[in-house]
Coordinates of C-alpha atoms in Angstrom, one line a residue:
M770 CA 18.7 -43.3 27.9
N771 CA 22.5 -44.2 27.9
T772 CA 24.4 -41.2 28.7
K773 CA 28.3 -41.3 28.1
C774 CA 29.9 -38.0 29.5
K775 CA 32.9 -36.6 27.4
C776 CA 34.4 -33.4 27.1
E777 CA 32.6 -31.9 24.2
Q778 CA 29.8 -34.5 23.3
L779 CA 27.0 -36.4 24.4
E780 CA 25.7 -39.8 23.5
F781 CA 21.8 -40.8 23.6
Q782 CA 20.5 -44.3 22.7
G783 CA 19.3 -44.2 19.2
F784 CA 17.3 -46.5 17.0
G785 CA 18.9 -49.9 15.8
R786 CA 22.6 -49.8 15.9
R787 CA 23.0 -46.1 15.6
K788 CA 23.6 -43.8 18.6
I789 CA 22.7 -40.2 18.7
V790 CA 25.9 -38.2 19.1
I791 CA 25.5 -34.6 20.3
K792 CA 28.2 -31.8 20.0
N793 CA 28.1 -28.1 20.5
D794 CA 30.5 -27.5 17.6
G795 CA 28.5 -25.5 15.3
K796 CA 30.5 -22.9 13.9
M797 CA 28.3 -19.9 13.4
N798 CA 24.6 -20.8 14.0
T799 CA 21.6 -18.9 15.3
T800 CA 18.2 -20.1 16.6
D801 CA 16.3 -17.0 15.4
G802 CA 16.5 -17.0 11.6
G803 CA 13.3 -14.6 11.9
Y804 CA 15.7 -11.6 12.6
L805 CA 15.9 -11.3 8.9
L806 CA 12.0 -10.8 8.5
L807 CA 12.2 -8.3 11.2
Q808 CA 15.0 -6.4 9.6
Q809 CA 13.1 -6.4 6.3
I810 CA 10.1 -4.7 8.0
E811 CA 12.4 -2.3 9.5
R812 CA 14.1 -1.5 6.3
K813 CA 10.7 -0.8 4.6
H814 CA 9.0 1.2 7.5
G815 CA 11.9 2.6 9.6
I816 CA 10.1 2.0 12.8
I817 CA 13.2 1.7 15.1
S818 CA 14.9 4.5 13.1
H819 CA 11.9 6.9 14.0
L820 CA 11.9 5.7 17.5
A821 CA 15.7 6.5 17.7
D822 CA 14.9 10.0 16.6
C823 CA 12.8 10.4 19.9
F824 CA 16.0 9.8 22.0
S825 CA 18.9 12.1 22.8
D826 CA 22.4 10.4 23.0
S827 CA 25.2 12.8 24.9
R828 CA 27.6 10.1 25.0
E829 CA 31.1 10.8 23.6
Q830 CA 30.6 9.0 20.2
Y831 CA 34.2 8.2 19.7
R832 CA 34.1 6.0 22.7
V833 CA 30.7 4.3 21.9
K834 CA 30.7 0.8 20.9
H835 CA 27.1 0.3 20.7
T836 CA 25.0 2.8 18.7
L837 CA 21.7 4.1 20.0
K838 CA 19.8 2.4 17.1
G839 CA 21.8 -0.7 17.7
L840 CA 20.7 -0.7 21.2
L841 CA 17.1 -0.3 20.5
T842 CA 17.1 -2.8 17.5
Q843 CA 18.5 -5.3 20.0
R844 CA 16.0 -4.7 22.7
I845 CA 13.0 -4.8 20.4
F846 CA 14.0 -7.6 18.1
G847 CA 14.8 -9.4 21.4
I848 CA 11.2 -9.0 22.6
C849 CA 9.9 -10.0 19.1
Q850 CA 11.9 -13.2 19.5
G851 CA 10.7 -14.2 22.9
Y852 CA 13.5 -12.8 25.1
E853 CA 11.6 -10.5 27.8
D854 CA 14.4 -9.9 30.2
L855 CA 17.6 -7.9 29.9
N856 CA 19.4 -11.0 31.5
D857 CA 18.8 -12.9 28.4
H858 CA 21.1 -10.6 26.3
D859 CA 24.1 -11.8 28.0
H860 CA 23.6 -15.0 26.4
L861 CA 22.6 -13.5 23.0
R862 CA 25.8 -11.4 22.4
E863 CA 27.4 -13.9 20.4
D864 CA 24.5 -14.6 18.1
P865 CA 25.8 -14.0 14.6
L866 CA 22.6 -12.9 13.0
L867 CA 21.5 -10.6 16.0
Q868 CA 24.9 -8.9 15.7
Y869 CA 24.3 -8.6 11.9
V870 CA 20.8 -6.9 12.2
C871 CA 22.2 -4.6 14.9
G872 CA 25.0 -3.1 12.7
K873 CA 27.8 -5.5 13.8
V874 CA 29.9 -8.1 12.1
K875 CA 31.6 -10.7 14.3
S876 CA 31.5 -8.4 17.2
P877 CA 29.3 -8.9 20.4
V878 CA 26.3 -6.9 20.9
A879 CA 25.4 -5.1 24.2
G880 CA 25.1 -6.9 27.5
K881 CA 22.4 -6.5 30.1
S882 CA 24.3 -3.7 32.0
T883 CA 24.5 -1.4 28.8
L884 CA 20.8 -2.0 28.1
N885 CA 19.9 -1.3 31.5
R886 CA 21.5 2.1 31.4
L887 CA 19.4 2.8 28.3
E888 CA 16.1 2.2 30.2
L889 CA 17.1 4.3 33.2
G890 CA 18.0 7.4 31.4
L891 CA 15.1 9.6 32.8
E892 CA 15.5 8.6 36.3
P893 CA 15.9 11.6 38.6
D894 CA 18.4 10.0 40.9
E895 CA 20.5 9.2 37.8
S896 CA 20.3 12.4 35.9
D897 CA 23.6 13.8 37.0
D898 CA 25.3 10.3 37.0
R899 CA 28.1 9.7 34.2
Y900 CA 26.2 6.7 33.2
S901 CA 22.9 8.4 32.3
K902 CA 23.8 9.7 28.8
I903 CA 20.8 8.5 26.9
T904 CA 17.3 10.1 27.4
W905 CA 14.0 10.2 25.5
N906 CA 11.2 12.7 24.9
E907 CA 8.1 11.2 26.2
Q908 CA 5.7 13.4 23.9
E909 CA 7.6 12.6 20.8
I910 CA 7.2 8.7 21.5
E911 CA 3.6 9.1 22.2
D912 CA 3.1 10.9 18.8
L913 CA 5.2 8.3 17.0
F914 CA 2.6 5.6 17.5
C915 CA 0.0 7.6 15.7
D916 CA 2.5 8.7 13.0
L917 CA 3.6 5.1 12.2
F918 CA -0.1 4.2 12.2
L919 CA -1.0 7.0 9.7
D920 CA 2.0 6.1 7.6
S921 CA 0.9 2.4 7.4
L922 CA -2.5 3.6 5.5
K923 CA -2.1 3.2 1.8
E924 CA -5.1 5.4 1.2
A925 CA -7.3 7.7 2.9
P926 CA -9.8 6.0 5.2
D927 CA -13.4 6.8 5.2
S928 CA -13.7 6.0 8.8
L929 CA -11.5 5.2 11.8
I930 CA -12.6 3.7 15.0
L931 CA -10.4 4.5 18.0
D932 CA -11.0 1.7 20.7
F933 CA -10.0 2.8 24.3
D934 CA -9.7 0.4 27.2
A935 CA -7.8 -0.1 30.5
T936 CA -6.5 -3.1 32.1
D937 CA -4.1 -4.3 35.1
I938 CA -0.4 -5.2 35.0
P939 CA 0.2 -6.9 38.4
I940 CA 2.9 -5.8 40.6
H941 CA 5.1 -8.3 42.5
G942 CA 7.7 -5.9 44.1
D943 CA 8.1 -2.5 45.8
Q944 CA 7.9 -0.5 42.4
A945 CA 7.1 3.3 42.5
N946 CA 3.4 4.3 42.5
K947 CA 2.3 0.8 43.9
F948 CA -1.4 0.7 44.9
F949 CA -4.0 -2.2 45.5
H950 CA -6.9 -2.3 43.2
G951 CA -10.1 -3.6 44.4
Y952 CA -11.5 -4.8 41.3
Y953 CA -8.5 -6.8 40.3
D954 CA -7.6 -7.8 43.8
H955 CA -3.9 -7.3 43.6
Y956 CA -1.3 -4.5 43.6
C957 CA -1.0 -3.5 40.1
Y958 CA -0.6 -0.8 37.4
L959 CA -3.5 0.4 35.3
P960 CA -2.3 1.1 31.7
L961 CA -4.7 2.8 29.2
Y962 CA -4.4 1.3 25.7
V963 CA -5.8 2.8 22.4
F964 CA -6.0 0.7 19.2
C965 CA -7.3 1.2 15.8
G966 CA -7.9 -2.1 14.5
D967 CA -4.9 -4.2 15.3
F968 CA -2.6 -1.1 15.3
P969 CA -1.6 0.3 18.7
L970 CA -1.9 4.2 19.0
A971 CA -1.2 4.7 22.8
A972 CA 0.1 2.7 25.8
K973 CA 0.0 5.0 28.9
L974 CA 1.4 3.5 32.1
R975 CA -0.5 4.7 35.1
P976 CA -0.9 4.0 38.8
S977 CA -4.0 2.0 39.8
N978 CA -5.4 4.4 42.3
I979 CA -7.3 6.5 39.7
D980 CA -10.3 6.3 37.5
A981 CA -9.7 3.9 34.7
C982 CA -10.7 6.5 32.1
K983 CA -8.4 9.2 33.5
G984 CA -6.4 11.0 30.7
T985 CA -8.6 10.0 28.1
E986 CA -9.6 13.5 26.9
E987 CA -6.0 14.5 26.4
I988 CA -4.9 11.3 24.4
L989 CA -8.2 11.7 22.4
E990 CA -7.7 15.1 21.5
R991 CA -4.0 14.6 20.4
L992 CA -5.0 11.6 18.4
V993 CA -8.0 13.4 16.5
R994 CA -5.6 16.4 15.8
K995 CA -3.0 14.4 14.3
I996 CA -5.4 12.2 12.2
R997 CA -7.1 15.2 10.9
E998 CA -4.0 17.0 9.9
R999 CA -3.2 14.0 7.6
F1000 CA -6.8 12.9 6.7
P1001 CA -9.2 15.9 7.3
N1002 CA -12.2 14.1 5.8
A1003 CA -11.9 10.9 7.7
N1004 CA -15.0 10.0 10.0
I1005 CA -13.6 9.3 13.5
I1006 CA -15.6 7.0 16.1
F1007 CA -14.7 6.9 19.7
R1008 CA -15.5 3.4 21.3
G1009 CA -15.3 2.3 24.8
D1010 CA -16.8 0.3 27.6
S1011 CA -18.9 1.5 30.4
G1012 CA -15.8 2.8 32.3
F1013 CA -15.5 5.6 29.8
C1014 CA -19.2 6.6 29.9
R1015 CA -18.1 10.1 31.6
D1016 CA -19.6 13.5 30.7
S1017 CA -16.3 15.0 30.2
I1018 CA -15.2 12.3 27.7
L1019 CA -18.7 12.7 25.8
N1020 CA -18.3 16.4 25.8
T1021 CA -14.8 16.2 24.4
C1022 CA -16.2 13.9 21.4
E1023 CA -18.9 16.4 20.9
S1024 CA -16.5 19.4 20.8
L1025 CA -14.1 17.5 18.4
N1026 CA -17.2 16.8 16.2
I1027 CA -16.5 13.0 16.4
E1028 CA -18.9 10.2 16.7
Y1029 CA -18.9 7.9 19.7
V1030 CA -20.4 4.6 20.9
V1031 CA -20.0 3.8 24.6
G1032 CA -21.5 1.4 27.1
M1033 CA -23.4 2.2 29.9
G1034 CA -24.1 0.7 33.3
R1035 CA -27.7 -0.1 34.0
N1036 CA -29.9 1.6 36.6
D1037 CA -33.5 1.7 37.6
R1038 CA -34.3 4.5 35.4
L1039 CA -32.8 2.9 32.4
L1040 CA -34.5 -0.2 33.1
D1041 CA -38.0 1.6 33.5
K1042 CA -37.3 2.8 29.9
I1043 CA -37.4 -0.7 28.5
T1044 CA -40.2 -2.4 30.6
W1045 CA -42.3 -3.3 27.7
Q1046 CA -39.4 -4.6 25.6
M1047 CA -38.3 -6.8 28.6
I1048 CA -41.9 -8.2 28.8
E1049 CA -41.7 -8.9 24.9
T1050 CA -38.5 -10.7 25.1
S1051 CA -39.6 -12.8 27.9
R1052 CA -42.8 -13.9 26.1
I1053 CA -40.9 -14.7 22.9
Y1054 CA -38.5 -16.7 24.9
Q1055 CA -41.3 -18.8 26.5
E1056 CA -42.7 -19.4 23.2
T1057 CA -39.5 -20.4 21.5
K1058 CA -37.1 -21.4 24.1
E1059 CA -34.5 -19.5 22.2
P1060 CA -32.6 -16.3 23.2
A1061 CA -34.7 -13.2 22.4
R1062 CA -33.7 -9.6 21.6
V1063 CA -35.4 -6.3 21.2
F1064 CA -33.7 -2.9 20.6
T1065 CA -34.9 0.4 21.3
R1066 CA -33.7 3.9 21.3
F1067 CA -34.6 6.8 23.5
P1068 CA -33.4 10.3 24.7
Y1069 CA -31.9 10.1 28.3
R1070 CA -30.2 12.4 30.7
T1071 CA -28.8 11.7 34.2
K1072 CA -29.9 13.5 37.2
T1073 CA -26.7 15.3 37.8
S1074 CA -23.7 13.8 35.9
W1075 CA -24.5 14.8 32.3
S1076 CA -24.6 18.2 31.0
C1077 CA -27.2 17.7 28.4
E1078 CA -29.5 15.0 26.9
R1079 CA -28.2 12.2 24.8
Q1080 CA -29.3 9.1 22.7
V1081 CA -29.3 5.7 24.4
V1082 CA -29.6 2.5 22.6
A1083 CA -31.0 -0.5 24.6
K1084 CA -30.7 -4.1 24.1
A1085 CA -33.7 -5.9 26.0
E1086 CA -32.5 -9.5 26.1
H1087 CA -33.8 -12.8 27.7
L1088 CA -31.3 -15.9 27.7
P1089 CA -31.5 -19.2 29.2
R1090 CA -30.1 -18.1 32.4
G1091 CA -32.4 -15.0 32.6
R1092 CA -32.7 -11.4 31.7
N1093 CA -29.6 -9.5 30.2
P1094 CA -30.6 -5.8 29.4
R1095 CA -27.6 -3.8 28.1
F1096 CA -27.2 0.0 27.3
I1097 CA -25.0 2.2 25.0
V1098 CA -24.9 5.8 24.5
T1099 CA -24.2 7.3 21.1
N1100 CA -24.5 10.3 18.9
I1101 CA -24.7 8.3 15.7
S1102 CA -28.0 8.8 14.0
A1103 CA -30.6 5.9 13.5
E1104 CA -30.6 6.8 9.9
K1105 CA -26.8 5.9 9.6
W1106 CA -26.9 2.8 11.9
D1107 CA -30.0 1.0 12.9
D1108 CA -30.1 0.2 16.6
K1109 CA -29.5 -3.6 16.2
S1110 CA -26.6 -3.2 13.8
L1111 CA -25.2 -0.3 15.9
Y1112 CA -25.0 -2.6 19.1
E1113 CA -24.2 -6.0 17.6
Q1114 CA -21.7 -5.0 14.7
L1115 CA -20.2 -1.5 15.8
Y1116 CA -20.3 -1.7 19.5
C1117 CA -19.6 -5.6 20.0
A1118 CA -16.8 -5.4 17.9
R1119 CA -14.8 -3.7 20.6
G1120 CA -14.1 -7.1 22.2
D1121 CA -11.6 -7.7 19.7
M1122 CA -9.5 -4.9 21.0
E1123 CA -9.3 -6.7 24.3
N1124 CA -7.6 -9.7 22.3
R1125 CA -5.0 -7.2 21.1
I1126 CA -4.3 -5.9 24.7
K1127 CA -3.9 -9.7 25.6
D1128 CA -1.5 -10.3 22.9
Q1129 CA 0.7 -7.4 23.7
Q1130 CA 0.7 -8.0 27.5
L1131 CA 1.4 -11.6 27.4
D1132 CA 3.2 -12.3 23.9
M1133 CA 5.0 -9.0 24.0
F1134 CA 5.8 -9.0 27.7
A1135 CA 4.3 -5.7 28.3
D1136 CA 3.7 -6.9 32.0
R1137 CA 7.5 -6.9 32.6
T1138 CA 7.4 -3.5 34.6
S1139 CA 9.8 -4.7 37.3
S1140 CA 12.0 -1.7 37.3
W1141 CA 11.4 0.7 40.5
W1142 CA 11.0 3.8 38.6
M1143 CA 7.7 4.7 36.7
S1144 CA 9.5 6.2 33.7
S1145 CA 11.6 3.2 33.0
N1146 CA 8.5 0.9 33.2
Q1147 CA 6.7 3.2 30.8
L1148 CA 9.6 2.9 28.3
R1149 CA 9.4 -1.0 28.7
L1150 CA 5.8 -0.8 27.9
W1151 CA 6.5 1.3 24.8
F1152 CA 9.2 -1.0 23.7
S1153 CA 6.5 -3.8 23.8
A1154 CA 4.0 -1.8 21.8
I1155 CA 6.7 -1.0 19.2
A1156 CA 7.5 -4.8 19.1
Y1157 CA 3.9 -5.5 18.4
I1158 CA 3.7 -3.3 15.5
F1159 CA 6.2 -5.7 13.7
F1160 CA 3.7 -8.4 14.2
V1161 CA 1.0 -6.3 12.6
Y1162 CA 3.0 -6.0 9.6
L1163 CA 4.1 -9.7 9.6
Q1164 CA 0.3 -10.7 10.2
Q1165 CA -0.7 -8.6 7.0
I1166 CA 2.0 -10.1 4.9
I1167 CA 1.3 -13.7 5.9
R1168 CA -2.3 -13.3 5.3
R1169 CA -1.6 -11.9 2.0
V1170 CA 0.7 -14.5 0.7
T1171 CA -1.4 -17.4 2.3
G1172 CA -4.7 -16.1 0.9
D1173 CA -6.5 -16.6 4.2
D1174 CA -8.2 -14.6 6.7
I1175 CA -6.9 -16.5 9.8
K1176 CA -5.8 -14.1 12.7
R1177 CA -2.6 -15.5 14.1
I1178 CA -1.4 -14.4 17.6
P1179 CA 2.0 -13.1 18.0
S1180 CA 3.2 -16.4 19.7
T1181 CA 2.0 -18.4 16.8
I1182 CA 3.9 -16.2 14.4
R1183 CA 7.0 -16.3 16.5
L1184 CA 6.8 -20.2 16.8
K1185 CA 6.3 -20.9 13.2
Y1186 CA 8.2 -18.0 11.3
L1187 CA 10.7 -16.5 13.6
K1188 CA 12.0 -19.2 15.8
V1189 CA 13.9 -21.1 13.0
S1190 CA 17.7 -22.3 13.2
A1191 CA 20.0 -20.9 10.7
A1192 CA 23.6 -21.5 9.9
V1193 CA 25.5 -18.2 9.2
R1194 CA 28.6 -17.8 7.2
I1195 CA 30.1 -14.2 6.8
T1196 CA 32.4 -13.6 3.9
V1197 CA 33.8 -10.3 2.7
R1198 CA 30.9 -9.6 0.2
N1199 CA 28.1 -11.6 1.5
V1200 CA 26.3 -13.1 4.7
W1201 CA 25.2 -16.5 3.9
V1202 CA 22.3 -17.8 5.8
S1203 CA 21.2 -21.4 5.6
L1204 CA 17.9 -22.4 6.8
P1205 CA 17.0 -26.2 7.3
E1206 CA 15.9 -28.3 4.6
S1207 CA 13.2 -29.8 6.8
F1208 CA 11.8 -26.2 7.9
P1209 CA 8.1 -26.8 7.5
Y1210 CA 7.1 -23.4 6.6
W1211 CA 9.6 -22.5 4.1
D1212 CA 7.2 -21.8 1.2
I1213 CA 5.4 -19.2 3.3
W1214 CA 8.6 -17.8 4.8
I1215 CA 10.3 -17.2 1.5
K1216 CA 7.1 -15.6 0.2
T1217 CA 6.9 -13.4 3.2
S1218 CA 10.5 -12.2 2.8
Q1219 CA 10.0 -11.4 -0.9
A1220 CA 6.8 -9.5 -0.1
F1221 CA 8.6 -6.4 1.4

């Protein structure tokens, strides 16, 4: 490489007799042409507009340079485009397309300090400070996720499966409610997530010194109430792993008249119930050298922790590495779901929800809980979940226009369809956006933009 330093250009060794000359003299350019797709989703569904209704803005409006909706749009669209930190926005202020989607024309959007004050609005130490003018209603934001999901349904569903799961968000500083978790072997938060399919219904940030299922009953009751207000005849199923096999949760499901399928940890009493089935799977494995499974159902009650007898479905399995018995508890009848289908098709499908959590925490930066205050970190977690909803809609549209059933993770959608350079020219009547002729996904991009 041959580099020649000049004031406004850089030269690289090219091919043949031509050199590569690089200049930073583009007049109005952006590297994030996908802002336009995000804006189309916002126009159709009003996601950020509904979120803004959950906030209170007590600023003197005649002094305001950055509107509440503009701040929320900037922050959430930034997450969608891969900018996880507030510091990034000091470099994004001059992006012409970001300015446009935030309601500004040739005027810088907010910097990191303004966005930081947005996220610190509920802190006790800041409540009387002149900078704490924007606050939010936590209950309204929690309800918003369910409302957005129900609004997304085009017709009344026959059945809805609510997947509950908890995971860890590592803590690397001295944030509030910092505790060490023995299972994850580090300091962390323990957020509780709820999904229905790909759609997030709850993202509750919690300290890690609690039972992983704490708060499940309250969230479940709220979600069931809101779903039945809109779709009273929908069958609702609660699904969770063995961490949610608690009598209080099962009682809540039964009192709400909803179905449940929940994993159970094995114990000697359960294993004694399937002695014959385990012998049978071992015999089949020895004959065929192939994994063998036998399913059975039986009534069961714990010695002290359960308040009543319930149905348990057992999978007696023998694999090349040895025996692998598994158990689930359910109130779904055998006439409705046979034991094999109940376990393999209904219960095991909950594993896909774990992928959605990974998508949100990794691709939507839900793990950026670096604020000292818990409420600010909770707001950041909600911002990540709101950003994820935009990718749920993008996923649906892209699959529809391409005619395939491929599940694209958010980072793939971002790389292929959102991170595209564009030249921007603003006139009195129009905003002209020119994407490169060499853009490899133009056909899908234009079909996606026309599908709204």
